[in-house]
Amino acid sequence: MLLLALDTSTSAASVALWDDEAQLASSHVVDAQAHGEILAPGIRAAFAEAGRSPAELTHVVTGVGPGPFTGLRVGIVTARTLAHVRGLTALGLSGLDALAHRAWTSGTRERVLVATDARRNEVYWSVYDLDADGIYPLASPQVARAADLPEDVRTLPSVGRGGLLYPEDLPNRLVVCEDALDVDAGDLADLARRRIAAGEDLLPAEPLYLRRPDAVPSTSVKSVLHR
């Protein structure tokens, strides 16, 4: 196996290259405004660091969000293009799953909240149970103001940038994951390879949007203005 994982669903443009057992190389740059400029050089650097070639790829996995429209599309389109060139099918995973997996590999075995920056003073969030066997989502990803999450959810140990941005509303940041602010492609890749090895299906490489786009077709402007 040679698995390339990409993620641009959060503030980082993240790349990881894995074989069957371990990470071979990675690139992780935090810049929410420059995913398009950062991702391709990061991919080239990862292959160079590992001394491997894109011709050897067996799997291409991308984070499918939830995330902002523009950033999320960068990683998904890149993954689809690379997979197509290699005659592969790009596969997807939730970035929230990847952050929950990070907590799990750090030794956490309890219920956690994963909350990432959704901008507009909101978070993308879900709740997971973590036990000896892995991570188990208890709800579909949602978007809301941190203060509007149910009280029993807001007080859970949290993973992701949400707890850093809204400490009054999400006060219990998970200590072992305080540096896990954005999705890391290494976590995405490790979770993907485990699921592939277990014979589990991954998601299609389709973006998980939890909001309608800000832009609307010109033919709809009049109706929007008069709502």
PDB file of C-alpha atoms in Angstrom:
ATOM      1  CA  MET A   1       0.000   0.000   0.000  1.00  0.00           C
ATOM      2  CA  LEU A   2       1.031   3.559  -0.714  1.00  0.00           C
ATOM      3  CA  LEU A   3      -1.679   5.907   0.510  1.00  0.00           C
ATOM      4  CA  LEU A   4      -1.761   9.660  -0.045  1.00  0.00           C
ATOM      5  CA  ALA A   5      -4.073  11.646   2.229  1.00  0.00           C
ATOM      6  CA  LEU A   6      -5.011  15.298   1.732  1.00  0.00           C
ATOM      7  CA  ASP A   7      -7.080  17.692   3.785  1.00  0.00           C
ATOM      8  CA  THR A   8      -8.069  21.328   3.315  1.00  0.00           C
ATOM      9  CA  SER A   9     -11.268  21.334   5.374  1.00  0.00           C
ATOM     10  CA  THR A  10      -9.816  23.426   8.209  1.00  0.00           C
ATOM     11  CA  SER A  11      -7.189  26.180   8.425  1.00  0.00           C
ATOM     12  CA  ALA A  12      -4.397  23.798   7.399  1.00  0.00           C
ATOM     13  CA  ALA A  13      -3.360  22.447   4.027  1.00  0.00           C
ATOM     14  CA  SER A  14      -2.243  19.002   5.113  1.00  0.00           C
ATOM     15  CA  VAL A  15      -0.591  16.110   3.249  1.00  0.00           C
ATOM     16  CA  ALA A  16       0.540  12.697   4.452  1.00  0.00           C
ATOM     17  CA  LEU A  17       2.044   9.685   2.699  1.00  0.00           C
ATOM     18  CA  TRP A  18       1.689   6.279   4.376  1.00  0.00           C
ATOM     19  CA  ASP A  19       2.549   2.693   3.615  1.00  0.00           C
ATOM     20  CA  ASP A  20       0.924  -0.306   5.328  1.00  0.00           C
ATOM     21  CA  GLU A  21       2.421   0.454   8.723  1.00  0.00           C
ATOM     22  CA  ALA A  22       3.650   4.000   9.183  1.00  0.00           C
ATOM     23  CA  GLN A  23       3.833   7.555   7.950  1.00  0.00           C
ATOM     24  CA  LEU A  24       6.593   8.102   5.407  1.00  0.00           C
ATOM     25  CA  ALA A  25       6.339  11.869   4.954  1.00  0.00           C
ATOM     26  CA  SER A  26       4.032  14.792   5.610  1.00  0.00           C
ATOM     27  CA  SER A  27       3.403  18.491   5.108  1.00  0.00           C
ATOM     28  CA  HIS A  28       1.127  20.572   7.330  1.00  0.00           C
ATOM     29  CA  VAL A  29       0.874  24.337   6.828  1.00  0.00           C
ATOM     30  CA  VAL A  30      -1.679  26.515   8.609  1.00  0.00           C
ATOM     31  CA  ASP A  31      -2.936  29.301   6.353  1.00  0.00           C
ATOM     32  CA  ALA A  32      -6.684  29.429   5.819  1.00  0.00           C
ATOM     33  CA  GLN A  33      -6.335  31.802   2.850  1.00  0.00           C
ATOM     34  CA  ALA A  34      -3.767  29.876   0.795  1.00  0.00           C
ATOM     35  CA  HIS A  35      -4.819  26.232   0.472  1.00  0.00           C
ATOM     36  CA  GLY A  36      -4.505  26.391  -3.319  1.00  0.00           C
ATOM     37  CA  GLU A  37      -0.964  27.715  -3.179  1.00  0.00           C
ATOM     38  CA  ILE A  38       0.247  25.386  -0.428  1.00  0.00           C
ATOM     39  CA  LEU A  39      -1.221  21.990  -1.260  1.00  0.00           C
ATOM     40  CA  ALA A  40       0.592  21.065  -4.497  1.00  0.00           C
ATOM     41  CA  PRO A  41       4.082  21.973  -3.181  1.00  0.00           C
ATOM     42  CA  GLY A  42       3.270  19.983  -0.044  1.00  0.00           C
ATOM     43  CA  ILE A  43       2.420  16.922  -2.122  1.00  0.00           C
ATOM     44  CA  ARG A  44       5.639  17.211  -4.116  1.00  0.00           C
ATOM     45  CA  ALA A  45       7.653  17.638  -0.925  1.00  0.00           C
ATOM     46  CA  ALA A  46       6.066  14.566   0.671  1.00  0.00           C
ATOM     47  CA  PHE A  47       6.934  12.334  -2.285  1.00  0.00           C
ATOM     48  CA  ALA A  48      10.473  13.728  -2.370  1.00  0.00           C
ATOM     49  CA  GLU A  49      10.946  13.203   1.375  1.00  0.00           C
ATOM     50  CA  ALA A  50       9.720   9.604   1.151  1.00  0.00           C
ATOM     51  CA  GLY A  51      11.699   8.858  -2.012  1.00  0.00           C
ATOM     52  CA  ARG A  52       8.546   7.523  -3.629  1.00  0.00           C
ATOM     53  CA  SER A  53       6.673   8.270  -6.845  1.00  0.00           C
ATOM     54  CA  PRO A  54       3.005   9.062  -7.560  1.00  0.00           C
ATOM     55  CA  ALA A  55       3.105   6.098  -9.950  1.00  0.00           C
ATOM     56  CA  GLU A  56       3.273   3.856  -6.867  1.00  0.00           C
ATOM     57  CA  LEU A  57       0.030   5.127  -5.330  1.00  0.00           C
ATOM     58  CA  THR A  58      -2.586   2.541  -4.438  1.00  0.00           C
ATOM     59  CA  HIS A  59      -5.003   4.832  -2.563  1.00  0.00           C
ATOM     60  CA  VAL A  60      -5.870   8.524  -2.539  1.00  0.00           C
ATOM     61  CA  VAL A  61      -7.948   9.774   0.398  1.00  0.00           C
ATOM     62  CA  THR A  62      -9.270  13.259   1.023  1.00  0.00           C
ATOM     63  CA  GLY A  63     -11.016  14.942   3.901  1.00  0.00           C
ATOM     64  CA  VAL A  64     -14.573  15.746   2.830  1.00  0.00           C
ATOM     65  CA  GLY A  65     -15.356  18.184   5.602  1.00  0.00           C
ATOM     66  CA  PRO A  66     -17.434  19.662   6.924  1.00  0.00           C
ATOM     67  CA  GLY A  67     -15.608  22.819   5.970  1.00  0.00           C
ATOM     68  CA  PRO A  68     -15.797  26.149   4.145  1.00  0.00           C
ATOM     69  CA  PHE A  69     -16.681  25.934   0.450  1.00  0.00           C
ATOM     70  CA  THR A  70     -13.520  27.273  -1.168  1.00  0.00           C
ATOM     71  CA  GLY A  71     -10.934  25.556   1.013  1.00  0.00           C
ATOM     72  CA  LEU A  72     -12.697  22.216   1.013  1.00  0.00           C
ATOM     73  CA  ARG A  73     -12.915  22.083  -2.772  1.00  0.00           C
ATOM     74  CA  VAL A  74      -9.138  22.481  -3.152  1.00  0.00           C
ATOM     75  CA  GLY A  75      -8.326  19.181  -1.468  1.00  0.00           C
ATOM     76  CA  ILE A  76     -11.182  17.237  -3.027  1.00  0.00           C
ATOM     77  CA  VAL A  77     -10.497  18.372  -6.595  1.00  0.00           C
ATOM     78  CA  THR A  78      -6.777  17.675  -6.153  1.00  0.00           C
ATOM     79  CA  ALA A  79      -7.470  14.186  -4.806  1.00  0.00           C
ATOM     80  CA  ARG A  80      -9.889  13.394  -7.614  1.00  0.00           C
ATOM     81  CA  THR A  81      -7.388  14.568 -10.218  1.00  0.00           C
ATOM     82  CA  LEU A  82      -4.502  12.550  -8.785  1.00  0.00           C
ATOM     83  CA  ALA A  83      -6.684   9.462  -8.472  1.00  0.00           C
ATOM     84  CA  HIS A  84      -7.969   9.807 -12.027  1.00  0.00           C
ATOM     85  CA  VAL A  85      -4.436  10.051 -13.410  1.00  0.00           C
ATOM     86  CA  ARG A  86      -3.518   6.855 -11.575  1.00  0.00           C
ATOM     87  CA  GLY A  87      -6.714   5.031 -12.561  1.00  0.00           C
ATOM     88  CA  LEU A  88      -7.900   5.011  -8.949  1.00  0.00           C
ATOM     89  CA  THR A  89     -11.060   6.168  -7.200  1.00  0.00           C
ATOM     90  CA  ALA A  90     -10.588   8.990  -4.724  1.00  0.00           C
ATOM     91  CA  LEU A  91     -11.969   8.091  -1.300  1.00  0.00           C
ATOM     92  CA  GLY A  92     -13.279  10.351   1.450  1.00  0.00           C
ATOM     93  CA  LEU A  93     -13.306  10.602   5.232  1.00  0.00           C
ATOM     94  CA  SER A  94     -14.837  13.118   7.602  1.00  0.00           C
ATOM     95  CA  GLY A  95     -12.346  15.546   9.086  1.00  0.00           C
ATOM     96  CA  LEU A  96     -14.239  15.319  12.380  1.00  0.00           C
ATOM     97  CA  ASP A  97     -13.600  11.556  12.349  1.00  0.00           C
ATOM     98  CA  ALA A  98      -9.888  12.260  11.846  1.00  0.00           C
ATOM     99  CA  LEU A  99      -9.770  14.549  14.885  1.00  0.00           C
ATOM    100  CA  ALA A 100     -11.635  11.984  16.983  1.00  0.00           C
ATOM    101  CA  HIS A 101      -9.112   9.393  15.797  1.00  0.00           C
ATOM    102  CA  ARG A 102      -6.314  11.695  16.937  1.00  0.00           C
ATOM    103  CA  ALA A 103      -7.811  11.687  20.421  1.00  0.00           C
ATOM    104  CA  TRP A 104      -8.118   7.904  20.286  1.00  0.00           C
ATOM    105  CA  THR A 105      -4.495   7.337  19.238  1.00  0.00           C
ATOM    106  CA  SER A 106      -3.469   9.704  22.058  1.00  0.00           C
ATOM    107  CA  GLY A 107      -5.014   7.268  24.534  1.00  0.00           C
ATOM    108  CA  THR A 108      -8.407   8.859  25.182  1.00  0.00           C
ATOM    109  CA  ARG A 109     -11.160   6.396  26.034  1.00  0.00           C
ATOM    110  CA  GLU A 110     -14.254   8.444  26.800  1.00  0.00           C
ATOM    111  CA  ARG A 111     -16.956  10.554  25.132  1.00  0.00           C
ATOM    112  CA  VAL A 112     -15.569  13.636  23.367  1.00  0.00           C
ATOM    113  CA  LEU A 113     -16.788  16.622  21.420  1.00  0.00           C
ATOM    114  CA  VAL A 114     -15.039  17.437  18.142  1.00  0.00           C
ATOM    115  CA  ALA A 115     -15.514  21.095  17.189  1.00  0.00           C
ATOM    116  CA  THR A 116     -13.780  22.891  14.326  1.00  0.00           C
ATOM    117  CA  ASP A 117     -13.930  26.487  13.132  1.00  0.00           C
ATOM    118  CA  ALA A 118     -16.951  27.084  10.893  1.00  0.00           C
ATOM    119  CA  ARG A 119     -16.370  30.861  10.864  1.00  0.00           C
ATOM    120  CA  ARG A 120     -19.339  33.227  11.345  1.00  0.00           C
ATOM    121  CA  ASN A 121     -18.904  32.607  15.097  1.00  0.00           C
ATOM    122  CA  GLU A 122     -19.968  28.984  14.620  1.00  0.00           C
ATOM    123  CA  VAL A 123     -18.421  25.513  14.872  1.00  0.00           C
ATOM    124  CA  TYR A 124     -18.779  22.288  12.938  1.00  0.00           C
ATOM    125  CA  TRP A 125     -19.300  19.622  15.567  1.00  0.00           C
ATOM    126  CA  SER A 126     -20.132  16.047  16.448  1.00  0.00           C
ATOM    127  CA  VAL A 127     -19.859  13.785  19.486  1.00  0.00           C
ATOM    128  CA  TYR A 128     -17.949  10.496  19.610  1.00  0.00           C
ATOM    129  CA  ASP A 129     -17.575   7.606  21.996  1.00  0.00           C
ATOM    130  CA  LEU A 130     -13.992   6.348  22.122  1.00  0.00           C
ATOM    131  CA  ASP A 131     -13.347   2.873  23.476  1.00  0.00           C
ATOM    132  CA  ALA A 132     -10.659   0.208  23.179  1.00  0.00           C
ATOM    133  CA  ASP A 133     -11.787  -0.700  19.667  1.00  0.00           C
ATOM    134  CA  GLY A 134     -12.037   2.732  18.045  1.00  0.00           C
ATOM    135  CA  ILE A 135     -14.245   5.771  17.515  1.00  0.00           C
ATOM    136  CA  TYR A 136     -18.037   5.781  17.231  1.00  0.00           C
ATOM    137  CA  PRO A 137     -19.918   8.914  16.099  1.00  0.00           C
ATOM    138  CA  LEU A 138     -23.124   9.520  18.042  1.00  0.00           C
ATOM    139  CA  ALA A 139     -24.542  12.153  15.692  1.00  0.00           C
ATOM    140  CA  SER A 140     -24.195  13.445  12.158  1.00  0.00           C
ATOM    141  CA  PRO A 141     -21.965  16.534  11.774  1.00  0.00           C
ATOM    142  CA  GLN A 142     -23.777  19.778  12.521  1.00  0.00           C
ATOM    143  CA  VAL A 143     -23.053  23.516  12.473  1.00  0.00           C
ATOM    144  CA  ALA A 144     -24.060  25.926  15.225  1.00  0.00           C
ATOM    145  CA  ARG A 145     -22.842  28.629  17.575  1.00  0.00           C
ATOM    146  CA  ALA A 146     -20.775  27.045  20.336  1.00  0.00           C
ATOM    147  CA  ALA A 147     -23.034  28.665  22.929  1.00  0.00           C
ATOM    148  CA  ASP A 148     -26.059  26.954  21.356  1.00  0.00           C
ATOM    149  CA  LEU A 149     -24.771  23.406  21.731  1.00  0.00           C
ATOM    150  CA  PRO A 150     -26.589  21.361  24.393  1.00  0.00           C
ATOM    151  CA  GLU A 151     -25.099  21.937  27.835  1.00  0.00           C
ATOM    152  CA  ASP A 152     -24.102  18.305  28.285  1.00  0.00           C
ATOM    153  CA  VAL A 153     -22.226  18.518  24.961  1.00  0.00           C
ATOM    154  CA  ARG A 154     -20.476  21.826  25.683  1.00  0.00           C
ATOM    155  CA  THR A 155     -18.889  20.429  28.848  1.00  0.00           C
ATOM    156  CA  LEU A 156     -17.421  17.331  27.173  1.00  0.00           C
ATOM    157  CA  PRO A 157     -13.644  17.130  26.603  1.00  0.00           C
ATOM    158  CA  SER A 158     -13.188  18.849  23.248  1.00  0.00           C
ATOM    159  CA  VAL A 159     -10.837  18.357  20.321  1.00  0.00           C
ATOM    160  CA  GLY A 160     -10.273  20.898  17.551  1.00  0.00           C
ATOM    161  CA  ARG A 161     -10.005  24.654  17.151  1.00  0.00           C
ATOM    162  CA  GLY A 162     -13.505  25.265  18.532  1.00  0.00           C
ATOM    163  CA  GLY A 163     -12.384  25.009  22.138  1.00  0.00           C
ATOM    164  CA  LEU A 164      -9.576  27.474  21.522  1.00  0.00           C
ATOM    165  CA  LEU A 165     -11.867  29.991  19.810  1.00  0.00           C
ATOM    166  CA  TYR A 166     -14.749  29.730  22.277  1.00  0.00           C
ATOM    167  CA  PRO A 167     -13.249  28.789  25.671  1.00  0.00           C
ATOM    168  CA  GLU A 168     -16.173  30.227  27.647  1.00  0.00           C
ATOM    169  CA  ASP A 169     -18.632  27.995  25.799  1.00  0.00           C
ATOM    170  CA  LEU A 170     -16.376  24.941  25.354  1.00  0.00           C
ATOM    171  CA  PRO A 171     -14.220  25.071  28.488  1.00  0.00           C
ATOM    172  CA  ASN A 172     -12.945  21.500  28.670  1.00  0.00           C
ATOM    173  CA  ARG A 173     -10.247  21.165  26.010  1.00  0.00           C
ATOM    174  CA  LEU A 174      -8.749  17.669  25.910  1.00  0.00           C
ATOM    175  CA  VAL A 175      -5.251  18.046  27.336  1.00  0.00           C
ATOM    176  CA  VAL A 176      -3.606  15.331  25.237  1.00  0.00           C
ATOM    177  CA  CYS A 177      -4.954  16.989  22.077  1.00  0.00           C
ATOM    178  CA  GLU A 178      -4.436  20.683  22.794  1.00  0.00           C
ATOM    179  CA  ASP A 179      -2.203  20.908  19.710  1.00  0.00           C
ATOM    180  CA  ALA A 180      -4.812  19.188  17.505  1.00  0.00           C
ATOM    181  CA  LEU A 181      -6.501  22.347  16.279  1.00  0.00           C
ATOM    182  CA  ASP A 182      -6.927  21.444  12.605  1.00  0.00           C
ATOM    183  CA  VAL A 183      -7.317  18.201  10.691  1.00  0.00           C
ATOM    184  CA  ASP A 184      -3.954  16.530  10.126  1.00  0.00           C
ATOM    185  CA  ALA A 185      -3.679  14.352   7.027  1.00  0.00           C
ATOM    186  CA  GLY A 186      -1.585  11.902   9.039  1.00  0.00           C
ATOM    187  CA  ASP A 187      -4.584  11.130  11.245  1.00  0.00           C
ATOM    188  CA  LEU A 188      -6.786  10.927   8.155  1.00  0.00           C
ATOM    189  CA  ALA A 189      -4.383   8.465   6.520  1.00  0.00           C
ATOM    190  CA  ASP A 190      -4.021   6.283   9.610  1.00  0.00           C
ATOM    191  CA  LEU A 191      -7.785   6.039  10.058  1.00  0.00           C
ATOM    192  CA  ALA A 192      -8.262   5.318   6.352  1.00  0.00           C
ATOM    193  CA  ARG A 193      -5.710   2.502   6.260  1.00  0.00           C
ATOM    194  CA  ARG A 194      -7.232   0.890   9.364  1.00  0.00           C
ATOM    195  CA  ARG A 195     -10.702   0.975   7.828  1.00  0.00           C
ATOM    196  CA  ILE A 196      -9.445  -0.319   4.487  1.00  0.00           C
ATOM    197  CA  ALA A 197      -7.621  -3.174   6.236  1.00  0.00           C
ATOM    198  CA  ALA A 198     -10.827  -4.017   8.123  1.00  0.00           C
ATOM    199  CA  GLY A 199     -12.767  -4.153   4.864  1.00  0.00           C
ATOM    200  CA  GLU A 200     -14.842  -1.083   5.702  1.00  0.00           C
ATOM    201  CA  ASP A 201     -16.112   1.276   3.028  1.00  0.00           C
ATOM    202  CA  LEU A 202     -14.895   4.847   2.973  1.00  0.00           C
ATOM    203  CA  LEU A 203     -16.994   7.775   1.823  1.00  0.00           C
ATOM    204  CA  PRO A 204     -17.086   9.033  -1.752  1.00  0.00           C
ATOM    205  CA  ALA A 205     -14.897  12.074  -2.372  1.00  0.00           C
ATOM    206  CA  GLU A 206     -17.855  14.448  -2.227  1.00  0.00           C
ATOM    207  CA  PRO A 207     -17.835  17.636  -0.127  1.00  0.00           C
ATOM    208  CA  LEU A 208     -19.851  17.659   3.065  1.00  0.00           C
ATOM    209  CA  TYR A 209     -21.361  21.144   3.153  1.00  0.00           C
ATOM    210  CA  LEU A 210     -23.566  22.053   6.086  1.00  0.00           C
ATOM    211  CA  ARG A 211     -24.479  25.484   4.732  1.00  0.00           C
ATOM    212  CA  ARG A 212     -25.792  26.867   1.483  1.00  0.00           C
ATOM    213  CA  PRO A 213     -23.181  28.851  -0.477  1.00  0.00           C
ATOM    214  CA  ASP A 214     -23.060  32.630  -0.009  1.00  0.00           C
ATOM    215  CA  ALA A 215     -22.996  33.171  -3.779  1.00  0.00           C
ATOM    216  CA  VAL A 216     -26.243  32.748  -5.694  1.00  0.00           C
ATOM    217  CA  PRO A 217     -26.854  32.658  -9.455  1.00  0.00           C
ATOM    218  CA  SER A 218     -27.591  36.049 -10.973  1.00  0.00           C
ATOM    219  CA  THR A 219     -31.084  34.875 -11.931  1.00  0.00           C
ATOM    220  CA  SER A 220     -31.846  34.392  -8.249  1.00  0.00           C
ATOM    221  CA  VAL A 221     -30.633  37.765  -6.970  1.00  0.00           C
ATOM    222  CA  LYS A 222     -34.000  39.497  -7.386  1.00  0.00           C
ATOM    223  CA  SER A 223     -35.897  36.803  -5.514  1.00  0.00           C
ATOM    224  CA  VAL A 224     -33.310  36.781  -2.719  1.00  0.00           C
ATOM    225  CA  LEU A 225     -33.534  40.543  -2.295  1.00  0.00           C
ATOM    226  CA  HIS A 226     -37.309  40.407  -2.026  1.00  0.00           C
ATOM    227  CA  ARG A 227     -37.584  37.575   0.480  1.00  0.00           C
TER     228      ARG A 227
END
